[in-house]
Amino acid sequence: MKQLSTKVTSNAHGQDSSYFLGWEEYEKNPYDEIKNPNGIIQMGLAENQLCFDLIETWLAKNPDAAGLKKDGQSIFKELALFQDYHGLPEFKKALAEFMEEIRGNRVTFDPRKIVLAAGSTSANETLMFCLAEPGDAFLLPTPYYPGFDRDLKWRTGAEIVPIHCSSSNGFQITESALQQAYQQAQKLDLNVKGILVTNPSNPLGTMLTRRELNLLVDFITSKNIHLISDEIYSGTVFGFEQFVSVMDVLKDKKLEDSEVSKRVHVVYSLSKDLGLPGFRVGAIYSNDEMVVSAATKMSSFGLVSSQTQYLLSALLSDKKFTGTYLNENKKRLKIRQRQLVSGLEAAGVTCLKSNAGLFCWVDMRHLLDTNTFEAELELWKKIVYEVKLNISPGSSCHCTEPGWFRVCFANMSEETLDLAMKRLKEYVESTDSNRLISKSSHERIKSLRKRTVSNWVFRVSWTDRVPDER
Amino acid sequence: MGSLIKSGGVSGAILSRIATNDQHGENSEYFDGWKAYDKDPFHLSRNPHGIIQMGLAENQLCLDLIKDWIKENPKASVCTPEGVYQFSDIANFQDYHGLKEFRQAIANFMGKARGGRVTFDPERIVMSGGATGANETIMFCLADPGDVFLVPSPYYAAFDRDLRWRTGVEIVPVHCSSSNNFKLTVEAVEWAYKKAVQSNKNVKGLLFTNPSNPLGTILDKDTLKNLVRFVTRNNIHLVVDEIYAATVFAGENFASVAEVVKDLDSSEVNVDLIHIVYSLSKDMGLPGFRVGIVYSYNDSVVSCARKMSSFGLVSSQTQFMLASMLSDDSFVDNFLMESSKRLGIRHGVFTLGLKKADINCLISTAGLFVWMDLRHLLRVRNSFESEIELWHIIIDKVKLNVSPGSSFQCTEPGWFRVCFANMDDDTLHVALRRIQDFVSKNSNKTAEKASDNDQLIQNNNAKKQKWKQSNLRLSFRRLYEDGLSSPGIMSPHSPLLRT
């Protein structure tokens, strides 16, 4: 008799693939300005480290929240004992208002429809448990966050069927791609339960256009399926355009109290906007009472620590703070992104025009020896070992076109980013000259191996020691 | 699933079975007690006639010690001026291995809670969303849908949710009875195992809570050894939920399965089959902080559980604070000693008070509750209906929320779990007085009538006892006939969360 469950022995958690190289190398040789200036710079980690000072300043001015006190009185005991899966009411209220503020107060969020979870990792999995079961599938536009393979499929038994997006139109979702994905699922004998999008997108850093959002809402209406919009990066929009949430679209289409609105669910987290991934604060927002009810019960498996809820309820209730923070965050992200983009340009590398997120979707197709994922892997290894930058290859995000890489910019200092760009420039310049010399001989060899390896072979590259990253 | 659904037309948008079934167990009638309590919660000064909550297995006896420590150690918080320099590093830390200092501190605490008789390896400590998350995770690691775990009854009501709901695992109870004080025996487990196997069930393991919830008893070391030998012989897993490990009353002995693993020869124990679930919710009284631990001697399970811990990591803010607190040896030593002492005293006061009302409890040496024997008060012996009726009387007339044995899958009606550590001394005394008053009031009323008929009874102590009891039953019968509240709709809160 098999001793452990199939979940232990399967690799559906996605952390087994050969792509652990980058992470392992980084761990062995992490860059440090002073202690290890030749080490590998971590650019594969979508963290927001730009605004901690704002939070620290707030903490200094708010000793009560910091000291588990309310109006000067200790509420330690109440917090220590508080395990109600409905969550701290003040926290849910503050969170709802924060979400509204991010959307320019154009839409409202009812705190009673919020379900707290241990990070959006848990929120997404919980939603899957509520909406899908083995034999069901969710459609996801590619490229997508590698962690979805684990979060949506591993323990739930649900499947992901990709909606192929291409660089020809900036990776936007088209109707034909949607229809194709839907049909593909049916061919695979899977029951499509819904679509999941990340908006703003990881790894693209772009926001879904109104056209795409309308398309999605129309599609789920006609097929009677769900739409999950993971808006974890909603507060990282730094462009001139406003962030348009699926909630905006429902409002504009006057569908707010409709049956369709019950099938639209939003996932949120404070890990990216506030840069607090360690505190494990995720949320599900749903207009469907049954989903809220079931998800609330499931949240027992991953509640938010009460001391964290209390601290954040105070932080997010301070409107002066939230207003200032959201503005500053945007400003700093924009500056940093510009720095990355111009650094890349100086190296002759372009990226997808983006206005959100903590990363850029970088086009290195011209640096590939051949238009294959094998070549992408080769290039990636070079970037890790020789250029000493850990970035994420597009195939790990299930991109259908080789040559794209996600490069993060908000998890390091300006100086480190500068250095990273310098290294890249040097590499590109040296490669250019080499390429001209050996191009012909290379082509002969590569033409023998011109075969695009299927996407599913390339899973996310994480070692056992790697932090939970997006 | 059927072609209806595949057409995408009719049921494309329906929710999963898990979301719509009852397997979370929260629709049962046991919520009446909670509902009544929520409507009319006791407060010493503000609502002295309200219902006293005795259905909540919380440990509120030593929070003062923790509060003082936090006050004296501002550096342990990343939010205070003394600790804020660590804020960004900690707020950013989401590695599912957990803070090294946190794991070391937990290992240290777990060892001390077991009298220093065993040590725990920090590398095997895996985080989870409370013991709730730990139990579910271990099921996901050890079993597939349809597989079976044997669980001795009576057992913690929420196991039905935690072990089964999303995992698809089945529970087959190993019924324990009062005939031997509900002690778990190897024979009983063997019998249940054989029976399950014969019915073609795929038994993956045995899981139990030790010290026991709801019994408060501790399994003796010899039986524990034999159970370890049993699972090894049959190549099935053993999961011991030791969430109440440090609630052992002063002076009593608790043998952790970790000790047994250490003592036994490798030929007698296959350590790959042994797993411990732990949490700080009961021992430290911190359920709000969501600190659950999966500790396995099986490397594959540690690895898998660690990946799954992404779904329920401990907040780094909490990890950081506890890393500091639990590595303070003088704090830990004092805390464990004080906690043991206070729980033992509270237990003594409570059981003595119950005896005055002629109410006995199962002899127990741990836990935050007693297993109260009210079989003699059932209107109809051996009837679960009577148990529920009695329970409603206790809620409505005695004004205490307690937990009926049937909610723990107990096979004998008449037992109730009553918590004693989630209130202050004054409240406990009010509860005891209410019980005593109720018992004596109903005995006296009937006494006035009986004295005209039978004067002999009043002179004989032993007979008096019996008479009191039978009249108690009569008085309850009167209450039954007075009409009781019938089960209504459930409370919005989850008592399963709080048991």
Tab-separated table of N, CA, C and O in Angstrom, chain B residues 372-456:
chain	number	residue	atom	x	y	z
B	372	MET	N	-18.042	15.609	32.335
B	372	MET	CA	-19.005	15.532	33.425
B	372	MET	C	-20.033	14.422	33.206
B	372	MET	O	-20.622	14.306	32.141
B	373	ASP	N	-20.298	13.676	34.285
B	373	ASP	CA	-21.217	12.555	34.186
B	373	ASP	C	-22.613	12.963	34.646
B	373	ASP	O	-22.870	13.104	35.848
B	374	LEU	N	-23.517	13.158	33.726
B	374	LEU	CA	-24.876	13.533	34.101
B	374	LEU	C	-25.873	12.456	33.670
B	374	LEU	O	-27.060	12.727	33.440
B	375	ARG	N	-25.354	11.234	33.556
B	375	ARG	CA	-26.227	10.156	33.091
B	375	ARG	C	-27.418	9.963	34.008
B	375	ARG	O	-28.519	9.618	33.574
B	376	HIS	N	-27.189	10.213	35.314
B	376	HIS	CA	-28.267	9.993	36.279
B	376	HIS	C	-29.370	11.035	36.138
B	376	HIS	O	-30.442	10.894	36.720
B	377	LEU	N	-29.139	12.062	35.385
B	377	LEU	CA	-30.148	13.103	35.232
B	377	LEU	C	-30.935	12.986	33.935
B	377	LEU	O	-31.826	13.798	33.669
B	378	LEU	N	-30.600	11.983	33.156
B	378	LEU	CA	-31.343	11.826	31.899
B	378	LEU	C	-32.756	11.351	32.206
B	378	LEU	O	-32.961	10.470	33.041
B	379	ARG	N	-33.673	11.928	31.523
B	379	ARG	CA	-35.072	11.539	31.728
B	379	ARG	C	-35.257	10.065	31.362
B	379	ARG	O	-35.888	9.308	32.068
B	380	VAL	N	-34.697	9.732	30.222
B	380	VAL	CA	-34.714	8.334	29.805
B	380	VAL	C	-33.271	7.887	29.692
B	380	VAL	O	-32.481	8.501	28.974
B	381	ARG	N	-32.943	6.835	30.415
B	381	ARG	CA	-31.561	6.376	30.403
B	381	ARG	C	-31.124	6.027	28.992
B	381	ARG	O	-31.922	5.554	28.196
B	382	ASN	N	-29.848	6.285	28.728
B	382	ASN	CA	-29.302	5.877	27.434
B	382	ASN	C	-29.993	6.463	26.216
B	382	ASN	O	-30.039	5.824	25.175
B	383	SER	N	-30.530	7.646	26.392
B	383	SER	CA	-31.215	8.257	25.252
B	383	SER	C	-30.550	9.566	24.876
B	383	SER	O	-30.396	10.469	25.699
B	384	PHE	N	-30.166	9.666	23.602
B	384	PHE	CA	-29.545	10.913	23.156
B	384	PHE	C	-30.555	12.043	23.098
B	384	PHE	O	-30.228	13.204	23.288
B	385	GLU	N	-31.790	11.670	22.884
B	385	GLU	CA	-32.839	12.685	22.900
B	385	GLU	C	-32.903	13.328	24.272
B	385	GLU	O	-33.015	14.535	24.420
B	386	SER	N	-32.799	12.479	25.281
B	386	SER	CA	-32.791	12.980	26.652
B	386	SER	C	-31.567	13.826	26.924
B	386	SER	O	-31.626	14.798	27.673
B	387	GLU	N	-30.476	13.439	26.322
B	387	GLU	CA	-29.256	14.228	26.513
B	387	GLU	C	-29.471	15.635	25.983
B	387	GLU	O	-29.114	16.626	26.630
B	388	ILE	N	-30.052	15.741	24.805
B	388	ILE	CA	-30.298	17.051	24.219
B	388	ILE	C	-31.309	17.839	25.043
B	388	ILE	O	-31.157	19.041	25.258
B	389	GLU	N	-32.323	17.143	25.535
B	389	GLU	CA	-33.304	17.825	26.384
B	389	GLU	C	-32.624	18.371	27.630
B	389	GLU	O	-32.838	19.527	28.031
B	390	LEU	N	-31.799	17.538	28.250
B	390	LEU	CA	-31.078	17.947	29.455
B	390	LEU	C	-30.181	19.137	29.145
B	390	LEU	O	-30.086	20.102	29.912
B	391	TRP	N	-29.568	19.060	27.989
B	391	TRP	CA	-28.673	20.144	27.578
B	391	TRP	C	-29.416	21.454	27.464
B	391	TRP	O	-28.953	22.494	27.921
B	392	HIS	N	-30.613	21.419	26.887
B	392	HIS	CA	-31.394	22.640	26.763
B	392	HIS	C	-31.798	23.189	28.122
B	392	HIS	O	-31.875	24.396	28.321
B	393	ILE	N	-32.058	22.286	29.056
B	393	ILE	CA	-32.382	22.745	30.412
B	393	ILE	C	-31.179	23.461	31.016
B	393	ILE	O	-31.306	24.515	31.635
B	394	ILE	N	-29.985	22.865	30.815
B	394	ILE	CA	-28.786	23.477	31.379
B	394	ILE	C	-28.570	24.872	30.783
B	394	ILE	O	-28.193	25.810	31.477
B	395	ILE	N	-28.851	25.016	29.511
B	395	ILE	CA	-28.678	26.328	28.898
B	395	ILE	C	-29.744	27.293	29.404
B	395	ILE	O	-29.455	28.401	29.830
B	396	ASP	N	-31.009	26.856	29.355
B	396	ASP	CA	-32.108	27.774	29.638
B	396	ASP	C	-32.353	28.023	31.119
B	396	ASP	O	-32.717	29.126	31.502
B	397	LYS	N	-32.192	26.968	31.939
B	397	LYS	CA	-32.538	27.140	33.352
B	397	LYS	C	-31.320	27.359	34.238
B	397	LYS	O	-31.319	28.196	35.134
B	398	VAL	N	-30.270	26.585	33.991
B	398	VAL	CA	-29.085	26.763	34.815
B	398	VAL	C	-28.223	27.875	34.227
B	398	VAL	O	-27.352	28.453	34.880
B	399	LYS	N	-28.497	28.183	32.948
B	399	LYS	CA	-27.803	29.272	32.255
B	399	LYS	C	-26.301	29.068	32.145
B	399	LYS	O	-25.488	29.932	32.496
B	400	LEU	N	-25.955	27.898	31.658
B	400	LEU	CA	-24.555	27.605	31.356
B	400	LEU	C	-24.519	27.007	29.956
B	400	LEU	O	-25.344	26.154	29.625
B	401	ASN	N	-23.552	27.450	29.142
B	401	ASN	CA	-23.394	26.779	27.867
B	401	ASN	C	-22.320	25.711	28.018
B	401	ASN	O	-21.155	26.033	28.272
B	402	VAL	N	-22.723	24.451	27.924
B	402	VAL	CA	-21.780	23.328	28.006
B	402	VAL	C	-21.924	22.532	26.711
B	402	VAL	O	-22.813	22.802	25.911
B	403	SER	N	-21.062	21.544	26.501
B	403	SER	CA	-21.122	20.784	25.240
B	403	SER	C	-21.573	19.350	25.466
B	403	SER	O	-20.921	18.602	26.193
B	404	PRO	N	-22.670	18.958	24.827
B	404	PRO	CA	-23.166	17.595	25.028
B	404	PRO	C	-22.242	16.562	24.392
B	404	PRO	O	-21.672	16.820	23.324
B	405	GLY	N	-22.125	15.427	25.023
B	405	GLY	CA	-21.230	14.373	24.558
B	405	GLY	C	-21.465	13.921	23.135
B	405	GLY	O	-20.526	13.536	22.434
B	406	SER	N	-22.722	13.997	22.695
B	406	SER	CA	-23.001	13.537	21.338
B	406	SER	C	-22.299	14.400	20.302
B	406	SER	O	-22.005	13.928	19.205
B	407	SER	N	-21.998	15.643	20.646
B	407	SER	CA	-21.289	16.491	19.676
B	407	SER	C	-19.847	16.028	19.501
B	407	SER	O	-19.171	16.431	18.567
B	408	PHE	N	-19.404	15.149	20.410
B	408	PHE	CA	-18.053	14.587	20.283
B	408	PHE	C	-18.111	13.142	19.804
B	408	PHE	O	-17.149	12.397	19.950
B	409	GLN	N	-19.282	12.738	19.275
B	409	GLN	CA	-19.467	11.365	18.801
B	409	GLN	C	-19.354	10.348	19.941
B	409	GLN	O	-18.975	9.202	19.725
B	410	CYS	N	-19.691	10.765	21.174
B	410	CYS	CA	-19.661	9.811	22.269
B	410	CYS	C	-20.837	8.838	22.094
B	410	CYS	O	-21.933	9.256	21.742
B	411	THR	N	-20.586	7.555	22.350
B	411	THR	CA	-21.656	6.577	22.107
B	411	THR	C	-22.572	6.404	23.300
B	411	THR	O	-23.586	5.716	23.215
B	412	GLU	N	-22.212	7.004	24.426
B	412	GLU	CA	-23.063	6.884	25.614
B	412	GLU	C	-23.673	8.228	25.955
B	412	GLU	O	-22.949	9.189	26.210
B	413	PRO	N	-24.977	8.312	26.008
B	413	PRO	CA	-25.613	9.589	26.341
B	413	PRO	C	-25.363	9.974	27.786
B	413	PRO	O	-25.189	9.104	28.649
B	414	GLY	N	-25.381	11.271	28.046
B	414	GLY	CA	-25.326	11.729	29.429
B	414	GLY	C	-24.023	12.378	29.843
B	414	GLY	O	-23.909	12.886	30.959
B	415	TRP	N	-23.025	12.384	28.967
B	415	TRP	CA	-21.754	13.008	29.311
B	415	TRP	C	-21.691	14.399	28.697
B	415	TRP	O	-22.168	14.628	27.602
B	416	PHE	N	-21.082	15.327	29.436
B	416	PHE	CA	-20.965	16.700	28.958
B	416	PHE	C	-19.551	17.220	29.187
B	416	PHE	O	-18.946	16.954	30.221
B	417	ARG	N	-19.044	17.983	28.189
B	417	ARG	CA	-17.739	18.613	28.397
B	417	ARG	C	-17.981	20.014	28.932
B	417	ARG	O	-18.780	20.769	28.343
B	418	VAL	N	-17.328	20.326	30.050
B	418	VAL	CA	-17.531	21.627	30.673
B	418	VAL	C	-16.178	22.299	30.872
B	418	VAL	O	-15.312	21.758	31.570
B	419	CYS	N	-16.003	23.472	30.277
B	419	CYS	CA	-14.703	24.167	30.326
B	419	CYS	C	-14.600	25.029	31.567
B	419	CYS	O	-15.590	25.635	32.001
B	420	PHE	N	-13.401	25.103	32.116
B	420	PHE	CA	-13.235	25.855	33.363
B	420	PHE	C	-12.115	26.881	33.323
B	420	PHE	O	-11.875	27.601	34.291
B	421	ALA	N	-11.389	26.943	32.218
B	421	ALA	CA	-10.206	27.811	32.218
B	421	ALA	C	-10.391	29.091	31.406
B	421	ALA	O	-9.438	29.834	31.198
B	422	ASN	N	-11.630	29.319	30.961
B	422	ASN	CA	-11.864	30.486	30.115
B	422	ASN	C	-12.609	31.580	30.862
B	422	ASN	O	-13.321	32.379	30.267
B	423	MET	N	-12.465	31.628	32.174
B	423	MET	CA	-13.166	32.623	32.977
B	423	MET	C	-12.355	32.906	34.238
B	423	MET	O	-11.441	32.171	34.573
B	424	ASP	N	-12.750	34.007	34.926
B	424	ASP	CA	-12.026	34.302	36.162
B	424	ASP	C	-12.647	33.519	37.332
B	424	ASP	O	-13.678	32.868	37.183
B	425	ASP	N	-11.983	33.606	38.498
B	425	ASP	CA	-12.432	32.845	39.673
B	425	ASP	C	-13.871	33.171	40.044
B	425	ASP	O	-14.666	32.284	40.369
B	426	ASP	N	-14.202	34.465	40.014
B	426	ASP	CA	-15.553	34.870	40.419
B	426	ASP	C	-16.610	34.221	39.546
B	426	ASP	O	-17.631	33.729	40.040
B	427	THR	N	-16.368	34.256	38.265
B	427	THR	CA	-17.342	33.669	37.343
B	427	THR	C	-17.476	32.175	37.583
B	427	THR	O	-18.583	31.620	37.563
B	428	LEU	N	-16.362	31.521	37.847
B	428	LEU	CA	-16.398	30.084	38.108
B	428	LEU	C	-17.279	29.802	39.326
B	428	LEU	O	-18.080	28.862	39.345
B	429	HIS	N	-17.131	30.643	40.336
B	429	HIS	CA	-17.923	30.443	41.538
B	429	HIS	C	-19.410	30.686	41.284
B	429	HIS	O	-20.265	29.998	41.841
B	430	VAL	N	-19.686	31.652	40.451
B	430	VAL	CA	-21.092	31.883	40.085
B	430	VAL	C	-21.640	30.636	39.400
B	430	VAL	O	-22.744	30.173	39.720
B	431	ALA	N	-20.854	30.077	38.490
B	431	ALA	CA	-21.287	28.880	37.764
B	431	ALA	C	-21.554	27.734	38.737
B	431	ALA	O	-22.585	27.060	38.661
B	432	LEU	N	-20.626	27.556	39.662
B	432	LEU	CA	-20.776	26.462	40.628
B	432	LEU	C	-22.012	26.679	41.500
B	432	LEU	O	-22.787	25.755	41.755
B	433	ARG	N	-22.182	27.923	41.936
B	433	ARG	CA	-23.338	28.237	42.780
B	433	ARG	C	-24.619	27.918	42.031
B	433	ARG	O	-25.553	27.362	42.577
B	434	ARG	N	-24.673	28.309	40.780
B	434	ARG	CA	-25.881	28.060	39.985
B	434	ARG	C	-26.174	26.564	39.926
B	434	ARG	O	-27.327	26.132	40.076
B	435	ILE	N	-25.120	25.781	39.718
B	435	ILE	CA	-25.311	24.331	39.637
B	435	ILE	C	-25.799	23.813	40.974
B	435	ILE	O	-26.787	23.065	41.062
B	436	GLN	N	-25.119	24.252	42.035
B	436	GLN	CA	-25.487	23.768	43.368
B	436	GLN	C	-26.900	24.218	43.738
B	436	GLN	O	-27.701	23.437	44.242
B	437	ASP	N	-27.185	25.489	43.483
B	437	ASP	CA	-28.531	26.009	43.787
B	437	ASP	C	-29.592	25.226	43.048
B	437	ASP	O	-30.618	24.866	43.612
B	438	PHE	N	-29.341	25.022	41.788
B	438	PHE	CA	-30.315	24.325	40.973
B	438	PHE	C	-30.564	22.922	41.496
B	438	PHE	O	-31.714	22.503	41.660
B	439	VAL	N	-29.482	22.228	41.772
B	439	VAL	CA	-29.605	20.860	42.269
B	439	VAL	C	-30.351	20.836	43.594
B	439	VAL	O	-31.305	20.074	43.779
B	440	SER	N	-29.955	21.709	44.525
B	440	SER	CA	-30.591	21.660	45.853
B	440	SER	C	-32.010	22.214	45.797
B	440	SER	O	-32.908	21.690	46.455
B	441	LYS	N	-32.247	23.252	45.033
B	441	LYS	CA	-33.605	23.820	44.934
B	441	LYS	C	-34.586	22.748	44.484
B	441	LYS	O	-35.667	22.588	45.036
B	442	ASN	N	-34.196	22.024	43.471
B	442	ASN	CA	-35.104	21.015	42.957
B	442	ASN	C	-35.227	19.825	43.892
B	442	ASN	O	-36.268	19.190	43.968
B	443	SER	N	-34.169	19.566	44.670
B	443	SER	CA	-34.280	18.479	45.650
B	443	SER	C	-35.193	18.918	46.777
B	443	SER	O	-36.060	18.176	47.229
B	444	ASN	N	-35.032	20.189	47.279
B	444	ASN	CA	-35.846	20.687	48.398
B	444	ASN	C	-37.320	20.723	48.076
B	444	ASN	O	-38.153	20.311	48.871
B	445	LYS	N	-37.639	21.235	46.904
B	445	LYS	CA	-39.053	21.329	46.508
B	445	LYS	C	-39.733	19.986	46.653
B	445	LYS	O	-40.781	19.860	47.249
B	446	THR	N	-39.097	19.001	46.131
B	446	THR	CA	-39.677	17.674	46.191
B	446	THR	C	-39.616	17.112	47.607
B	446	THR	O	-40.440	16.310	48.006
B	447	ALA	N	-38.630	17.624	48.398
B	447	ALA	CA	-38.502	17.152	49.781
B	447	ALA	C	-39.728	17.516	50.601
B	447	ALA	O	-40.228	16.729	51.402
B	448	GLU	N	-40.218	18.747	50.424
B	448	GLU	CA	-41.404	19.165	51.180
B	448	GLU	C	-42.569	18.223	50.968
B	448	GLU	O	-43.281	17.881	51.893
B	449	LYS	N	-42.697	17.788	49.759
B	449	LYS	CA	-43.796	16.862	49.464
B	449	LYS	C	-43.487	15.494	50.043
B	449	LYS	O	-44.340	14.852	50.645
B	450	ALA	N	-42.278	15.070	49.914
B	450	ALA	CA	-41.898	13.703	50.290
B	450	ALA	C	-41.896	13.492	51.797
B	450	ALA	O	-42.155	12.394	52.286
B	451	SER	N	-41.577	14.543	52.576
B	451	SER	CA	-41.469	14.359	54.024
B	451	SER	C	-42.781	13.869	54.624
B	451	SER	O	-42.788	13.154	55.615
B	452	ASP	N	-43.900	14.285	54.069
B	452	ASP	CA	-45.187	13.798	54.575
B	452	ASP	C	-45.343	12.306	54.352
B	452	ASP	O	-46.055	11.646	55.074
B	453	ASN	N	-44.692	11.846	53.333
B	453	ASN	CA	-44.898	10.441	52.950
B	453	ASN	C	-43.854	9.499	53.511
B	453	ASN	O	-44.123	8.350	53.773
B	454	ASP	N	-42.639	9.976	53.648
B	454	ASP	CA	-41.574	9.033	54.007
B	454	ASP	C	-40.521	9.674	54.903
B	454	ASP	O	-39.536	10.232	54.415
B	455	GLN	N	-40.668	9.609	56.211
B	455	GLN	CA	-39.733	10.259	57.126
B	455	GLN	C	-38.439	9.493	57.268
B	455	GLN	O	-37.395	10.041	57.574
B	456	LEU	N	-38.470	8.205	57.047
B	456	LEU	CA	-37.289	7.369	57.141
B	456	LEU	C	-36.173	7.869	56.239
B	456	LEU	O	-35.008	7.904	56.601
